[in-house]
PDB file of C-alpha atoms in Angstrom:
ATOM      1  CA  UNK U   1      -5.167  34.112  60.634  1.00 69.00           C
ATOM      2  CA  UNK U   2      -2.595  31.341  61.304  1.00 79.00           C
ATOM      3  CA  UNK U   3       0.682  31.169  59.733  1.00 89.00           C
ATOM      4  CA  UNK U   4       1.912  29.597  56.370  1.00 96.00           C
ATOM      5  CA  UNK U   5       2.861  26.046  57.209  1.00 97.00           C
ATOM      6  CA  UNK U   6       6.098  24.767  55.984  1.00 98.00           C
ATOM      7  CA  UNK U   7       8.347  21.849  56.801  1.00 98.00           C
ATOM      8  CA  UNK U   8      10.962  22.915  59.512  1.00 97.00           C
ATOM      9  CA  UNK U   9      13.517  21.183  57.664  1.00 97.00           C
ATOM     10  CA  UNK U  10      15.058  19.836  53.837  1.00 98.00           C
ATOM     11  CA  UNK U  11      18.280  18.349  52.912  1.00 97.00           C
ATOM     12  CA  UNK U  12      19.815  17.470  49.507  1.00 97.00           C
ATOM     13  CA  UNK U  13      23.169  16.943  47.756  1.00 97.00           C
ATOM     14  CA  UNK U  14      24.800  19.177  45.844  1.00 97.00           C
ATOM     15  CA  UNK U  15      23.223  19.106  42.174  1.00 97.00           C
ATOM     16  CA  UNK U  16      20.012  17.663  43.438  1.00 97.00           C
ATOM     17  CA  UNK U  17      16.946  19.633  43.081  1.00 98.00           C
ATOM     18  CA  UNK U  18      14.693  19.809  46.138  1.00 98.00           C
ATOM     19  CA  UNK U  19      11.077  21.431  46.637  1.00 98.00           C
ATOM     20  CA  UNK U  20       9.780  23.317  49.725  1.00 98.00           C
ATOM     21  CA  UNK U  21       5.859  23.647  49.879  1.00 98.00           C
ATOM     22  CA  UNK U  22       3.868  26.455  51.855  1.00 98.00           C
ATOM     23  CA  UNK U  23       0.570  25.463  52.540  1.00 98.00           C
ATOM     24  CA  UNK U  24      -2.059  27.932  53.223  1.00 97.00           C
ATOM     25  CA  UNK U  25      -6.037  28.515  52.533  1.00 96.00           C
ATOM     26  CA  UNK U  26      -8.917  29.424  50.322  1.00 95.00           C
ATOM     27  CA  UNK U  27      -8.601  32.949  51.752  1.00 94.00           C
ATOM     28  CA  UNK U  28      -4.553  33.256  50.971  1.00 95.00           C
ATOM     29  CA  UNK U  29      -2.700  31.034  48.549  1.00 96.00           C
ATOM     30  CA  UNK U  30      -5.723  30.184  47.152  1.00 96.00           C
ATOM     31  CA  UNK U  31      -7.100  33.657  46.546  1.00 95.00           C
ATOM     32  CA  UNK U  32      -4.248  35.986  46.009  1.00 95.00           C
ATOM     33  CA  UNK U  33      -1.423  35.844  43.576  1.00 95.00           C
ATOM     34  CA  UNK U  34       0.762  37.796  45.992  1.00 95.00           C
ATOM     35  CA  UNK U  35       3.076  34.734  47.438  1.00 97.00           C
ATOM     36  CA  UNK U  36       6.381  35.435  47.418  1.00 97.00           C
ATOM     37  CA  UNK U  37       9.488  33.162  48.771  1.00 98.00           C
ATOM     38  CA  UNK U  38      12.822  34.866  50.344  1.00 98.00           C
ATOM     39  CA  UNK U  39      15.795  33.633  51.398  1.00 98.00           C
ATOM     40  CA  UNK U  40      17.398  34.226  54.512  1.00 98.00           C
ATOM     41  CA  UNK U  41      21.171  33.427  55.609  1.00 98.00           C
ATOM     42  CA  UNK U  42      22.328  33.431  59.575  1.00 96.00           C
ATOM     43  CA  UNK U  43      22.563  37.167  60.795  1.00 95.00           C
ATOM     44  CA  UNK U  44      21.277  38.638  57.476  1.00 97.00           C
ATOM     45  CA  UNK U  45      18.163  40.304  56.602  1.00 97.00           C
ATOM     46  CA  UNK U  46      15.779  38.221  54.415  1.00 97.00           C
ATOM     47  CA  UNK U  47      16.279  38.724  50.448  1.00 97.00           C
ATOM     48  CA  UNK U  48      13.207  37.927  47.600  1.00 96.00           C
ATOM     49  CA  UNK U  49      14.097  34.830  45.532  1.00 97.00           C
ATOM     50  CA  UNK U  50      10.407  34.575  43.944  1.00 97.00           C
ATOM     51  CA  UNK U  51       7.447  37.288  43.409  1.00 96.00           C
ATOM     52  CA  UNK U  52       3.835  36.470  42.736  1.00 96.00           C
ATOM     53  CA  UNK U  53       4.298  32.866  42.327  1.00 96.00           C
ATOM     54  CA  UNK U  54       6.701  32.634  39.698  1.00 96.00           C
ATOM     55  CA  UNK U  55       8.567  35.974  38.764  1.00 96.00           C
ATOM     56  CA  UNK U  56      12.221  36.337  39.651  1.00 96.00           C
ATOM     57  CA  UNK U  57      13.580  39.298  40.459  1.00 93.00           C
ATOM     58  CA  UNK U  58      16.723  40.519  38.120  1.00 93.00           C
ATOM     59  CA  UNK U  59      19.607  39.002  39.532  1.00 94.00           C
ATOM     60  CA  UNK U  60      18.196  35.954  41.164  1.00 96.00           C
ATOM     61  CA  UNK U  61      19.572  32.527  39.432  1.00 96.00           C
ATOM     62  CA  UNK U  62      17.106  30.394  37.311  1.00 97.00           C
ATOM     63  CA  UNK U  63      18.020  27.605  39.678  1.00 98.00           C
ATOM     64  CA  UNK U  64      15.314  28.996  41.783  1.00 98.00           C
ATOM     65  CA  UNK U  65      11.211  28.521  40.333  1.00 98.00           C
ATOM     66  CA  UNK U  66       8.045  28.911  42.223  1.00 97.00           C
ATOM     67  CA  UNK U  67       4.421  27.238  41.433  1.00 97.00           C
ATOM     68  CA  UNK U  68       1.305  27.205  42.984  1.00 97.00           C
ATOM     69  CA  UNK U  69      -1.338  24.653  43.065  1.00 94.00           C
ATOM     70  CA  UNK U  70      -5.164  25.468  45.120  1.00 93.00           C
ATOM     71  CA  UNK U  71      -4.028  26.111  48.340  1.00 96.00           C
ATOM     72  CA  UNK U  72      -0.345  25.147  48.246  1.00 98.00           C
ATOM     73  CA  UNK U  73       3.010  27.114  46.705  1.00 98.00           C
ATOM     74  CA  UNK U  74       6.738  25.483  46.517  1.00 98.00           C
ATOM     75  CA  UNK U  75       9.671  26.436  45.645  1.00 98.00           C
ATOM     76  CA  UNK U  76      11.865  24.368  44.015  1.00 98.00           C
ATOM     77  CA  UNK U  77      15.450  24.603  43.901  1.00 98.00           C
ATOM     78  CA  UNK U  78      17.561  22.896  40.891  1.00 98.00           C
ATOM     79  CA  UNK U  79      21.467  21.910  40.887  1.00 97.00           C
ATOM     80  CA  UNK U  80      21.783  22.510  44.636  1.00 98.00           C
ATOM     81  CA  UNK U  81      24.874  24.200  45.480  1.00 97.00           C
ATOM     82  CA  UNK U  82      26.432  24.504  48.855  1.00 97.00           C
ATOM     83  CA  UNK U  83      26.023  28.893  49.229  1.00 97.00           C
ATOM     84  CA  UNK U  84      21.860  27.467  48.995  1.00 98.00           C
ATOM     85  CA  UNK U  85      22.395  26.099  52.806  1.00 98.00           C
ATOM     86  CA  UNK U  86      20.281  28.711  54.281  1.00 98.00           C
ATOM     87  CA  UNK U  87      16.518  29.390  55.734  1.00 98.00           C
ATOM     88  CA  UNK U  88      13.620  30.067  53.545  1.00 98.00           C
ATOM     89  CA  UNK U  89      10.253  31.414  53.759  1.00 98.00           C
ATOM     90  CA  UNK U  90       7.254  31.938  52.115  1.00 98.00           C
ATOM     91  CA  UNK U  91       4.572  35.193  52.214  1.00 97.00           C
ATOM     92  CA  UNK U  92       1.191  35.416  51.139  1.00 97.00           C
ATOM     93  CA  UNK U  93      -1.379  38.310  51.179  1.00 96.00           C
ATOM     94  CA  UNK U  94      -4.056  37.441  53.298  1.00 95.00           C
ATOM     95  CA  UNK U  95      -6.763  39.840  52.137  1.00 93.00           C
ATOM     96  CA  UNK U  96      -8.293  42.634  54.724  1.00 93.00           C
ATOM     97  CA  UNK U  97      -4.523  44.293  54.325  1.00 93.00           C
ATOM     98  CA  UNK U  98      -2.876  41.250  56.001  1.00 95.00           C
ATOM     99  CA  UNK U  99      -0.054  39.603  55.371  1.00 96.00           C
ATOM    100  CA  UNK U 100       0.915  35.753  56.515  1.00 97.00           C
ATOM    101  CA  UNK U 101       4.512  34.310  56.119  1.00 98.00           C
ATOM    102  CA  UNK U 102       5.217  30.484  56.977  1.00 97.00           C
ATOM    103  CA  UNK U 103       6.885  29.218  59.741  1.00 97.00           C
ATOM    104  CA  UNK U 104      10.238  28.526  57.280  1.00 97.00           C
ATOM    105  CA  UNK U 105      12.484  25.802  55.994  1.00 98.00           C
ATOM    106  CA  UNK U 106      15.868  24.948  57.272  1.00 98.00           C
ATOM    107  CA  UNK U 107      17.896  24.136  54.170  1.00 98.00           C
ATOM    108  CA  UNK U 108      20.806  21.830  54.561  1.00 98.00           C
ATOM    109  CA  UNK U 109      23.151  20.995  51.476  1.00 97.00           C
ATOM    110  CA  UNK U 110      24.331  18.064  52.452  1.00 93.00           C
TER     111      UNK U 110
ATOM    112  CA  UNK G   1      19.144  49.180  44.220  1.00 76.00           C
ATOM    113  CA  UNK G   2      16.691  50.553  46.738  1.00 84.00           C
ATOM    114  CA  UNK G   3      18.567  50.961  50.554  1.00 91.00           C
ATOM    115  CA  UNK G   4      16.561  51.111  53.683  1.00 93.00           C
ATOM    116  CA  UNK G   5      18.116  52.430  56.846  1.00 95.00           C
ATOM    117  CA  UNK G   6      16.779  51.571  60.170  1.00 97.00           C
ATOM    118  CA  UNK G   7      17.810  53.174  63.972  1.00 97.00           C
ATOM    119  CA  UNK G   8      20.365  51.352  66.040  1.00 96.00           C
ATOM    120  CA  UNK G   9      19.764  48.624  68.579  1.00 98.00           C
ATOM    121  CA  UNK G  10      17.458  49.512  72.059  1.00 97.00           C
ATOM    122  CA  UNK G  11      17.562  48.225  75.178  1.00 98.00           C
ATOM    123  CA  UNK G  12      14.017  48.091  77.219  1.00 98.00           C
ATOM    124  CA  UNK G  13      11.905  47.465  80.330  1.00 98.00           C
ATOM    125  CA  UNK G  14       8.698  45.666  80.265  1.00 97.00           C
ATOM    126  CA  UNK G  15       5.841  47.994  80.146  1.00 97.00           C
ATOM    127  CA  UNK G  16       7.529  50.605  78.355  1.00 98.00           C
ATOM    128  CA  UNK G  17       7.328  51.509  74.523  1.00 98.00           C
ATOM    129  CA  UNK G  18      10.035  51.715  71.523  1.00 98.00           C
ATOM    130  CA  UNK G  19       9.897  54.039  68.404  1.00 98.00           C
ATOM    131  CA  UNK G  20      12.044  51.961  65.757  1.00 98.00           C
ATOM    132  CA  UNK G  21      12.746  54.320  62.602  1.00 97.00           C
ATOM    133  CA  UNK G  22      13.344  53.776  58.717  1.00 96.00           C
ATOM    134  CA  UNK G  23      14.148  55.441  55.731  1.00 94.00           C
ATOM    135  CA  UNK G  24      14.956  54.875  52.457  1.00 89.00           C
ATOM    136  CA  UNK G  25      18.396  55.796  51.160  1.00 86.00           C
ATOM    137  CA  UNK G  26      17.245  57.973  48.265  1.00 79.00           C
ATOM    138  CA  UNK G  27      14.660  60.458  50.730  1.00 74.00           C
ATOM    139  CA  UNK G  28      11.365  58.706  48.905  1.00 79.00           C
ATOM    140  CA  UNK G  29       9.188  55.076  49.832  1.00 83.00           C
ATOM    141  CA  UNK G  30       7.654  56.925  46.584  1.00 83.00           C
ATOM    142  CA  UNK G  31       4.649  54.999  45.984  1.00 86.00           C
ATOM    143  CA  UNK G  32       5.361  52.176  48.051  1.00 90.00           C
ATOM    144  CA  UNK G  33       3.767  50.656  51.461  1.00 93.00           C
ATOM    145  CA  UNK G  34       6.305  50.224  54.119  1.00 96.00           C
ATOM    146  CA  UNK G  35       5.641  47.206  56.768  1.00 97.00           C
ATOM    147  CA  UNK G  36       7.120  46.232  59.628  1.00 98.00           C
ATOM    148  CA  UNK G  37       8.004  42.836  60.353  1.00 98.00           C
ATOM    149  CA  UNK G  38       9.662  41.194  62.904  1.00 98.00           C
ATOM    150  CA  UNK G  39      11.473  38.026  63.942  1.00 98.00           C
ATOM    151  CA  UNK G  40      12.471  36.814  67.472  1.00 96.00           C
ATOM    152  CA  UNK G  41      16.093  34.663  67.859  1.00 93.00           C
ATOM    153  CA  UNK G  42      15.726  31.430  66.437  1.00 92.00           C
ATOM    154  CA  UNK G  43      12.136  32.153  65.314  1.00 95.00           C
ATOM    155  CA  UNK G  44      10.502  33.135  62.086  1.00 96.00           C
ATOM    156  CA  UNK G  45       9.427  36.133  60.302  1.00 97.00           C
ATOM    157  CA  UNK G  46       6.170  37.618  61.551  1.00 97.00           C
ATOM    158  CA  UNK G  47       4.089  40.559  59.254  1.00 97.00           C
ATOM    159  CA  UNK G  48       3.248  43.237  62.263  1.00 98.00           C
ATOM    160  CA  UNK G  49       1.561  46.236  59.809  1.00 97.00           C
ATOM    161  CA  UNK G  50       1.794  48.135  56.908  1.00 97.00           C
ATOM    162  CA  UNK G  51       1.820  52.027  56.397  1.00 95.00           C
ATOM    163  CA  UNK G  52       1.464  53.668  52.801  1.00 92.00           C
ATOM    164  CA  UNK G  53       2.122  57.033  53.064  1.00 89.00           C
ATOM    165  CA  UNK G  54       1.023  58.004  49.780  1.00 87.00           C
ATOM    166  CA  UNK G  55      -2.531  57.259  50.460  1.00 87.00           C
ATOM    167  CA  UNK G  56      -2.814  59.200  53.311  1.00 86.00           C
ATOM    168  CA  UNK G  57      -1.096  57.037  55.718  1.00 88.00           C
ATOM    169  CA  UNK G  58      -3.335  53.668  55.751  1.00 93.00           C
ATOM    170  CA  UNK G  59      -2.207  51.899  58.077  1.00 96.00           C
ATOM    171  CA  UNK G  60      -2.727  47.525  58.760  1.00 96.00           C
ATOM    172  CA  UNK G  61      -1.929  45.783  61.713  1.00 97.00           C
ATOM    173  CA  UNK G  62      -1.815  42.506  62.609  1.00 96.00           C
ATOM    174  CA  UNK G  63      -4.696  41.406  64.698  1.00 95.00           C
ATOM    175  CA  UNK G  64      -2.112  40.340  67.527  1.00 95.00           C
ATOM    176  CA  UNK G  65      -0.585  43.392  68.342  1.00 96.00           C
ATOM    177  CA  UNK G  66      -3.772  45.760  67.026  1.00 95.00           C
ATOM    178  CA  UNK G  67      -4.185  47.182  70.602  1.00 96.00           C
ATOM    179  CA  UNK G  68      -0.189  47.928  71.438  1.00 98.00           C
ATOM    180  CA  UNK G  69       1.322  49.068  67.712  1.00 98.00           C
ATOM    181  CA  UNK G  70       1.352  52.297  65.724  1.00 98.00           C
ATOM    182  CA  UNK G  71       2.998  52.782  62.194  1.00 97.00           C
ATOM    183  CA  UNK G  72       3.056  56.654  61.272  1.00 96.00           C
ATOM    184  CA  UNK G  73       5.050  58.821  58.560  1.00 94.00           C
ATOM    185  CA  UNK G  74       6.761  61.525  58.439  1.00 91.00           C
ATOM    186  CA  UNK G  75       6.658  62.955  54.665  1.00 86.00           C
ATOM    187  CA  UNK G  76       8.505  65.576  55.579  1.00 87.00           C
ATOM    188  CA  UNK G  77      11.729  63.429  56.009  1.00 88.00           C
ATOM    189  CA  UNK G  78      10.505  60.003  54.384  1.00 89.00           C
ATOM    190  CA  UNK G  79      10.837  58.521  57.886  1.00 93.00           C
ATOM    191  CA  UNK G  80       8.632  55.559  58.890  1.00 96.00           C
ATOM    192  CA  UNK G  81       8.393  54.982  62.159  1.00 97.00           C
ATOM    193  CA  UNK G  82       7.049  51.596  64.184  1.00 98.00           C
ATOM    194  CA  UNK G  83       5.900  52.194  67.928  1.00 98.00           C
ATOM    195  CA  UNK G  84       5.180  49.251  70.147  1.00 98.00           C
ATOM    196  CA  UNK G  85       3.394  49.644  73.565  1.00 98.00           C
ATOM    197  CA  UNK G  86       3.480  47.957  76.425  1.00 98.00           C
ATOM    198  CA  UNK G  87       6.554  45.797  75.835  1.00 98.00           C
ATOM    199  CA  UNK G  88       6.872  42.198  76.881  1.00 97.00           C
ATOM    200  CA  UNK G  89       9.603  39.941  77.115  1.00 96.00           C
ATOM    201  CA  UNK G  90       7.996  38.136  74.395  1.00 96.00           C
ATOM    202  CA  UNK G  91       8.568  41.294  72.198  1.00 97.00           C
ATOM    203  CA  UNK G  92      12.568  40.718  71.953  1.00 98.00           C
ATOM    204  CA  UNK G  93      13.510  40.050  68.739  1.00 98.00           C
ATOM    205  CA  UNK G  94      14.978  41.591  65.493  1.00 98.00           C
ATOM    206  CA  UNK G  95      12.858  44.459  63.283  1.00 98.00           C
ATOM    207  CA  UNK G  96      12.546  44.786  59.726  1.00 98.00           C
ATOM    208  CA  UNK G  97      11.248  47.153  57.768  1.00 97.00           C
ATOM    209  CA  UNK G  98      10.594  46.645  54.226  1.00 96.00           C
ATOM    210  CA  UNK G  99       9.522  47.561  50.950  1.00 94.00           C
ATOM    211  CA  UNK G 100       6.085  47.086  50.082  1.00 89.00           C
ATOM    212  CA  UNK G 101       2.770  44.941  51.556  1.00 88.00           C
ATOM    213  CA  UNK G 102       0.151  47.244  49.826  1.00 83.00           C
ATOM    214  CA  UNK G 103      -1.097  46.260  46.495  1.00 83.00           C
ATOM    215  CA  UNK G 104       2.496  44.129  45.734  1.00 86.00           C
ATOM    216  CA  UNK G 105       4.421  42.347  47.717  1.00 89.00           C
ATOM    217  CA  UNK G 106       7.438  43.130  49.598  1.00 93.00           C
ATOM    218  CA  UNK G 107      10.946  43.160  48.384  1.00 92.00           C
ATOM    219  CA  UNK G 108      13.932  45.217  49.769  1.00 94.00           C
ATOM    220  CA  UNK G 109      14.634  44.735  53.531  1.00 96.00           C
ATOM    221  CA  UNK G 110      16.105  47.181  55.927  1.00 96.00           C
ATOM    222  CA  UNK G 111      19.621  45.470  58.023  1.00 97.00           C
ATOM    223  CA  UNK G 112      16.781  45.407  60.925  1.00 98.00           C
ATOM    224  CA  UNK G 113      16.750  46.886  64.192  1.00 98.00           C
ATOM    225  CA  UNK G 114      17.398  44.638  67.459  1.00 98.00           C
ATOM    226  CA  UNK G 115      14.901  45.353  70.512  1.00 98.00           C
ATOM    227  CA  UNK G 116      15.552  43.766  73.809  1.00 98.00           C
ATOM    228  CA  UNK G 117      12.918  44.027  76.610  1.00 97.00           C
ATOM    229  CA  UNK G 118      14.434  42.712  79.889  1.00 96.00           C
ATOM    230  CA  UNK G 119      14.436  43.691  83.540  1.00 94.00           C
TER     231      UNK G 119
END
C-alpha cells in the first residue's frame, strides 16, 4: 500500500482557521473509520489530536475537528495560534492488519 | 496517563541486527496492540508492525520490511521488543513504539529510540 498523501506544507495567521486533507482509497479512508490525526513538534514524539474521524481525546482543544468525506479526511484547525506551528499527520487502518500514515503537513503560523 | 518507556539510543553496522525494547510504565499493554513505528531525520512517520500480546502474540508487519523484522513479547515483564535484520543505512532513523494498531487506533507514544547504522 502507498502512503496517505498530504500537502507538504500550510500557512495561516494567527486566528485564521486552516484545513489539512489526507487523501487515501476505497480500501483505507474509505473503508475504515480508524483515521486518526497527531501532532508532532521538532524533537518530540507524535501526540493524538483526533480519533476515528472526529473524537478528541480529553484534553485536546476544540480548536482542533476532523471530517471525512469518500476517500479523503482533514483536519481543520480554528483561531490559529502561534504554539499550532508544528508538523501533522494523518493514520488510517488499511485492512489485512496494516496501517498507512501520510506523508505530513508542515504547519507555519505565520 | 499511560507512559511508555523505550531502551536508549544504538549505534550499528550494516548487516547487523538491533533489539529496540518497550514497556509501559504501569507493568501492563493490558489489552492493547503495541506497534512499532518509525521515522527517519527529516522524514515522516512510517507503521513497521503491530504485536498484541493478549491474543497470543499476533503479530503485522509491513510488507516492506516482512522478510527483516520481528515484534515478540515478553508477558512475563510486559516488554515489547522490535528486532530488525539486516540493517541498512536506510534504516537510521528514530523508533516509536505506541499504544494500539489492533482493533483501535493508536494513541500514547513512547520518547522513541534513535538507531544509527553507519560504517
Amino acid at each position: 500500500q502507498s502512503a496517505l498523501a498530504q500537502p507538504a506544507s500550510v500557512s495561516g495567521s494567527p486566528g485564521q482557521e486552516i484545513t489539512i486533507s489526507c487523501t487515501g482509497t476505497s480500501s483505507d479512508i474509505g473503508t475504515w473509520t480508524l483515521v486518526s490525526w497527531y501532532q508532532q513538534y521538532p524533537g518530540k514524539a507524535p501526540q493524538l489530536i483526533i480519533y476515528e474521524e472526529i473524537k478528541r481525546p480529553s484534553g485536546v482543544s476544540d480548536r482542533f475537528s476532523g471530517s471525512k468525506s469518500v476517500n479523503t479526511a482533514s483536519l481543520t484547525i480554528s483561531g490559529l495560534q502561534p504554539e499550532d506551528e508544528a508538523d501533522y499527520y494523518c493514520c488510517s487502518y488499511a485492512g489485512n492488519g496494516v496501517w498507512l500514515f501520510g506523508g505530513g503537513t508542515k504547519l507555519t503560523v505565520l | 496517563q499511560v507512559q511508555l518507556l523505550q531502551s536508549g539510543a544504538e549505534v550499528k553496522k550494516p548487516g547487523s541486527s538491533v533489539k529496540v525494547s518497550c514497556r509501559a510504565s504501569g507493568g501492563t499493554f493490558g489489552h492493547s496492540a503495541v506497534s512499532w513505528v518509525r521515522q527517519a531525520r527529516g522524514q515522516g512517520l512510517e507503521w513497521t508492525g503491530t504485536i498484541t500480546p493478549s491474543l497470543g502474540g499476533i503479530t503485522n508487519y509491513a510488507q516492506t520490511l516482512r522478510d527483516r523484522i520481528s515484534i515478540t513479547a515478553d508477558r512475563s515483564t510486559g516488554t515489547i521488543y522490535m528486532q530488525l535484520d539486516r540493517l541498512e543505512s536506510e534504516d537510521t532513523g528514530v523508533y516509536y513504539c505506541a499504544r494500539g494498531g489492533g482493533s483501535e487506533g493508536i494513541d500514547y507514544w513512547g520518547p522513541g529510540s534513535l538507531v544509527t547504522v553507519s560504517s
